[in-house]
Amino acid sequence: MSATRRDFVIGAAALAAVPVSAGAAGRRRRVGVVGGGIIGASVAFQLARAGAEVILFEREAPAARATRASVAWINPVVNDAAYMRLRLESMRAWREDDRALGMNAIWGGSISWAYPDKEEALRAKAAVLQHTDDPPRALTSRQITEVSRGIHAGDDVAFAFETRRDGHVDPVQATRRYLAAAKKLGARILYPCEVEGIVVASGRMTHVETSRGRWALDDIVSVAGVDTPRIMAMMDRTLELAHKPGLVVHTEARPVVTDKVFEASSVIEFKQYADGRFLTSLTGGPPELPVHAAIRQQRAAFPDDELRRRHGQMLIDQTATYLPAMAGTRPAQVLLGFRPYPLDNRPICGPVPGVEGAYLVVTHSGLTLAPILGRYVAQEIMEKTPAALLTPYRPSRFMKV
Ligand SMILES: Cc1cc2nc3c(=O)[nH]c(=O)nc-3n(C[C@H](O)[C@H](O)[C@H](O)COP(=O)(O)OP(=O)(O)OC[C@H]3O[C@@H](n4cnc5c(N)ncnc54)[C@H](O)[C@@H]3O)c2cc1C
């Protein structure tokens, strides 16, 4: 592997120089990225920074799937110290990317509260957060309203806490920023362009077949979200994901009242963008009603626009009981999203077992994790140096050769 050093200037910010890794016959490594969501975009950017010749294949449009429907809350909160470390690393990387690429992230912190049935779970999360540099501050219901005027969590709050370092972004805008930066570094971003087949010869990936022809590659990175099992099947590999739908509603704009993300007893998450749009989300998926049977089992769309609008309005009205400033707004966008969700709710990131030159990333919390995964994937492919923090998350725990 030959190595030279280059400096890149993106917008106003200078990004650190990184080594350049060569493909066959001394030319640059040609790396294909399948998927133009937030993680694919971050991976493409970091690979381009590391000197790869990057071609990103996106079937529809940038951020068309899970990324577009995301709440995009950047947070470390999980009940697992090792996984939390990875998320905290990513939050540091987020700050760098925000500064360098102008992501317009809002770093206003967050407030989570639980009613009695969810108290224990929230206390467990707070306990893990104690050992970070942003320990949670416990709040009463009255203090929630003092800290964030206009929020009414109700008298039956059993436990609540505030964090100060969490942030949130517009996920579509952030994806576009990564892709624009990758393009400046020479990456080709192809859409609509569907990967339809992957050629593997003698255990090595050699080409992809796409709706825009066949491309010879040194490496391929699958970042295809819920379609990952299909991409793996193209290489004769089996991967199962969980089915986790979520409803996300954007409202029309109103005067800005908050810069925080709120989590109401693990049922509703809501926030407000700098342009005044509110976002609210039903995090637990569709309620267990006979009418939701299909959507609880498979990906589906709303049968008609009226039902879509009614679901949007119901969620807005429910959220307005906590945040009256939202009352009377109408749904501007109602999105049914499907989370790329590994069976153990931990990232899957690393080489595809038994297929040289093939790499896989699929995870929930991808808005939080995109910056660090981009860096580590580029490091592992271009420098061949394993990232220690990724050790627990290798694909081999689900896929055997
Ligand atoms: C309702 C909801 C709320 C969420 N809230 C949060 C949150 O608050 N914080 C957080 O961190 N995360 C959150 N997430 C999770 C986060 O959005 C995802 O983990 C993240 O968007 C995954 O990004 P991705 O790039 O891997 O996948 P995606 O955004 O799904 O992108 C995959 C892309 O691959 C493309 N593709 C698929 N097959 C092919 C093919 N054959 N050829 C070419 N292209 C292909 C698709 O068109 C798609 O654009 C949420 C998700 C949902 C649905």
Short mmCIF file of N, CA, C and O in Angstrom, two decimals, residues 102-148:
data_model
loop_
_atom_site.label_atom_id
_atom_site.label_comp_id
_atom_site.label_asym_id
_atom_site.label_seq_id
_atom_site.Cartn_x
_atom_site.Cartn_y
_atom_site.Cartn_z
N GLY A 102 -20.76 22.55 7.95
CA GLY A 102 -21.93 23.41 8.10
C GLY A 102 -23.22 22.63 8.14
O GLY A 102 -24.15 22.87 7.36
N MET A 103 -23.30 21.65 9.06
CA MET A 103 -24.49 20.79 9.15
C MET A 103 -25.68 21.49 9.80
O MET A 103 -26.78 20.96 9.82
N ASN A 104 -25.44 22.64 10.44
CA ASN A 104 -26.50 23.36 11.18
C ASN A 104 -27.15 22.50 12.26
O ASN A 104 -28.38 22.55 12.45
N ALA A 105 -26.35 21.70 12.93
CA ALA A 105 -26.89 20.91 14.05
C ALA A 105 -27.27 21.87 15.17
O ALA A 105 -26.71 22.96 15.31
N ILE A 106 -28.25 21.46 15.97
CA ILE A 106 -28.70 22.27 17.11
C ILE A 106 -28.31 21.50 18.37
O ILE A 106 -28.76 20.37 18.58
N TRP A 107 -27.44 22.10 19.18
CA TRP A 107 -26.92 21.40 20.36
C TRP A 107 -27.60 21.95 21.61
O TRP A 107 -26.99 22.61 22.44
N GLY A 108 -28.89 21.69 21.75
CA GLY A 108 -29.66 22.27 22.85
C GLY A 108 -29.89 21.33 24.02
O GLY A 108 -30.55 21.70 24.99
N GLY A 109 -29.39 20.08 23.93
CA GLY A 109 -29.63 19.12 24.99
C GLY A 109 -30.99 18.43 24.84
O GLY A 109 -31.67 18.60 23.83
N SER A 110 -31.36 17.67 25.87
CA SER A 110 -32.62 16.92 25.78
C SER A 110 -33.24 16.77 27.17
O SER A 110 -32.54 16.90 28.19
N ILE A 111 -34.52 16.52 27.18
CA ILE A 111 -35.22 16.18 28.44
C ILE A 111 -36.04 14.92 28.20
O ILE A 111 -36.81 14.85 27.24
N SER A 112 -35.81 13.93 29.06
CA SER A 112 -36.58 12.67 28.98
C SER A 112 -37.36 12.53 30.27
O SER A 112 -36.83 12.78 31.35
N TRP A 113 -38.59 12.09 30.17
CA TRP A 113 -39.33 11.78 31.40
C TRP A 113 -40.07 10.46 31.25
O TRP A 113 -40.29 9.98 30.13
N ALA A 114 -40.41 9.88 32.42
CA ALA A 114 -41.10 8.60 32.43
C ALA A 114 -42.27 8.66 33.39
O ALA A 114 -42.15 9.23 34.48
N TYR A 115 -43.39 8.07 32.98
CA TYR A 115 -44.50 7.84 33.90
C TYR A 115 -44.20 6.52 34.61
O TYR A 115 -43.26 5.80 34.23
N PRO A 116 -44.97 6.17 35.68
CA PRO A 116 -44.56 5.05 36.53
C PRO A 116 -44.21 3.75 35.78
O PRO A 116 -43.24 3.07 36.13
N ASP A 117 -44.92 3.41 34.72
CA ASP A 117 -44.65 2.13 34.04
C ASP A 117 -43.29 2.10 33.35
O ASP A 117 -42.75 1.03 33.08
N LYS A 118 -42.69 3.26 33.07
CA LYS A 118 -41.39 3.28 32.36
C LYS A 118 -40.27 3.81 33.25
O LYS A 118 -39.15 4.02 32.78
N GLU A 119 -40.58 4.00 34.53
CA GLU A 119 -39.61 4.66 35.42
C GLU A 119 -38.29 3.88 35.52
O GLU A 119 -37.21 4.45 35.41
N GLU A 120 -38.43 2.59 35.72
CA GLU A 120 -37.24 1.77 35.96
C GLU A 120 -36.27 1.85 34.78
O GLU A 120 -35.06 2.01 34.95
N ALA A 121 -36.81 1.73 33.57
CA ALA A 121 -35.97 1.75 32.36
C ALA A 121 -35.25 3.09 32.24
O ALA A 121 -34.05 3.15 31.90
N LEU A 122 -35.93 4.18 32.53
CA LEU A 122 -35.30 5.49 32.40
C LEU A 122 -34.23 5.70 33.48
O LEU A 122 -33.16 6.27 33.22
N ARG A 123 -34.49 5.19 34.68
CA ARG A 123 -33.48 5.29 35.74
C ARG A 123 -32.22 4.51 35.35
O ARG A 123 -31.09 4.93 35.62
N ALA A 124 -32.40 3.36 34.70
CA ALA A 124 -31.24 2.56 34.29
C ALA A 124 -30.40 3.33 33.27
O ALA A 124 -29.16 3.33 33.34
N LYS A 125 -31.05 4.03 32.34
CA LYS A 125 -30.30 4.82 31.36
C LYS A 125 -29.55 5.96 32.06
O LYS A 125 -28.39 6.23 31.76
N ALA A 126 -30.22 6.59 33.01
CA ALA A 126 -29.58 7.70 33.73
C ALA A 126 -28.35 7.20 34.48
O ALA A 126 -27.32 7.89 34.55
N ALA A 127 -28.43 5.98 35.03
CA ALA A 127 -27.31 5.43 35.79
C ALA A 127 -26.09 5.26 34.89
O ALA A 127 -24.96 5.56 35.30
N VAL A 128 -26.28 4.80 33.65
CA VAL A 128 -25.13 4.63 32.75
C VAL A 128 -24.57 6.00 32.35
O VAL A 128 -23.35 6.18 32.27
N LEU A 129 -25.45 6.97 32.18
CA LEU A 129 -25.00 8.32 31.80
C LEU A 129 -24.18 9.00 32.89
O LEU A 129 -23.40 9.91 32.61
N GLN A 130 -24.37 8.57 34.14
CA GLN A 130 -23.65 9.18 35.27
C GLN A 130 -22.16 9.21 35.03
O GLN A 130 -21.46 10.10 35.48
N HIS A 131 -21.65 8.20 34.32
CA HIS A 131 -20.20 8.06 34.17
C HIS A 131 -19.67 8.74 32.92
O HIS A 131 -18.57 8.46 32.47
N THR A 132 -20.45 9.61 32.32
CA THR A 132 -19.97 10.33 31.14
C THR A 132 -19.65 11.78 31.54
O THR A 132 -19.87 12.18 32.69
N ASP A 133 -19.17 12.56 30.55
CA ASP A 133 -18.87 13.96 30.86
C ASP A 133 -20.13 14.84 30.77
O ASP A 133 -20.04 16.06 30.85
N ASP A 134 -21.28 14.20 30.57
CA ASP A 134 -22.54 14.95 30.59
C ASP A 134 -23.54 14.21 31.48
O ASP A 134 -24.54 13.68 31.01
N PRO A 135 -23.23 14.14 32.80
CA PRO A 135 -24.13 13.39 33.68
C PRO A 135 -25.52 14.00 33.70
O PRO A 135 -25.67 15.22 33.60
N PRO A 136 -26.54 13.15 33.78
CA PRO A 136 -27.91 13.67 33.72
C PRO A 136 -28.26 14.44 34.98
O PRO A 136 -27.79 14.14 36.07
N ARG A 137 -29.09 15.46 34.81
CA ARG A 137 -29.57 16.22 35.96
C ARG A 137 -31.04 15.85 36.15
O ARG A 137 -31.86 16.04 35.24
N ALA A 138 -31.34 15.27 37.35
CA ALA A 138 -32.73 14.85 37.59
C ALA A 138 -33.64 16.07 37.71
O ALA A 138 -33.24 17.10 38.26
N LEU A 139 -34.84 15.94 37.19
CA LEU A 139 -35.80 17.05 37.22
C LEU A 139 -37.15 16.55 37.74
O LEU A 139 -37.52 15.40 37.50
N THR A 140 -37.86 17.44 38.42
CA THR A 140 -39.27 17.16 38.72
C THR A 140 -40.10 17.70 37.55
O THR A 140 -39.58 18.42 36.69
N SER A 141 -41.38 17.39 37.58
CA SER A 141 -42.25 17.87 36.51
C SER A 141 -42.23 19.41 36.46
O SER A 141 -42.17 20.01 35.39
N ARG A 142 -42.24 20.04 37.65
CA ARG A 142 -42.24 21.50 37.69
C ARG A 142 -40.93 22.06 37.13
O ARG A 142 -40.91 23.04 36.38
N GLN A 143 -39.83 21.37 37.46
CA GLN A 143 -38.52 21.83 36.94
C GLN A 143 -38.43 21.69 35.42
O GLN A 143 -37.76 22.47 34.76
N ILE A 144 -39.11 20.68 34.87
CA ILE A 144 -39.11 20.53 33.41
C ILE A 144 -39.67 21.82 32.79
O ILE A 144 -39.10 22.39 31.86
N THR A 145 -40.77 22.30 33.36
CA THR A 145 -41.40 23.52 32.82
C THR A 145 -40.50 24.73 33.05
O THR A 145 -40.43 25.64 32.21
N GLU A 146 -39.76 24.74 34.18
CA GLU A 146 -38.86 25.87 34.43
C GLU A 146 -37.69 25.88 33.44
O GLU A 146 -37.32 26.92 32.90
N VAL A 147 -37.12 24.68 33.20
CA VAL A 147 -35.97 24.58 32.30
C VAL A 147 -36.39 24.86 30.87
O VAL A 147 -35.66 25.47 30.09
N SER A 148 -37.56 24.39 30.51
CA SER A 148 -38.01 24.55 29.13
C SER A 148 -39.43 25.09 29.15
O SER A 148 -40.40 24.34 29.19
#
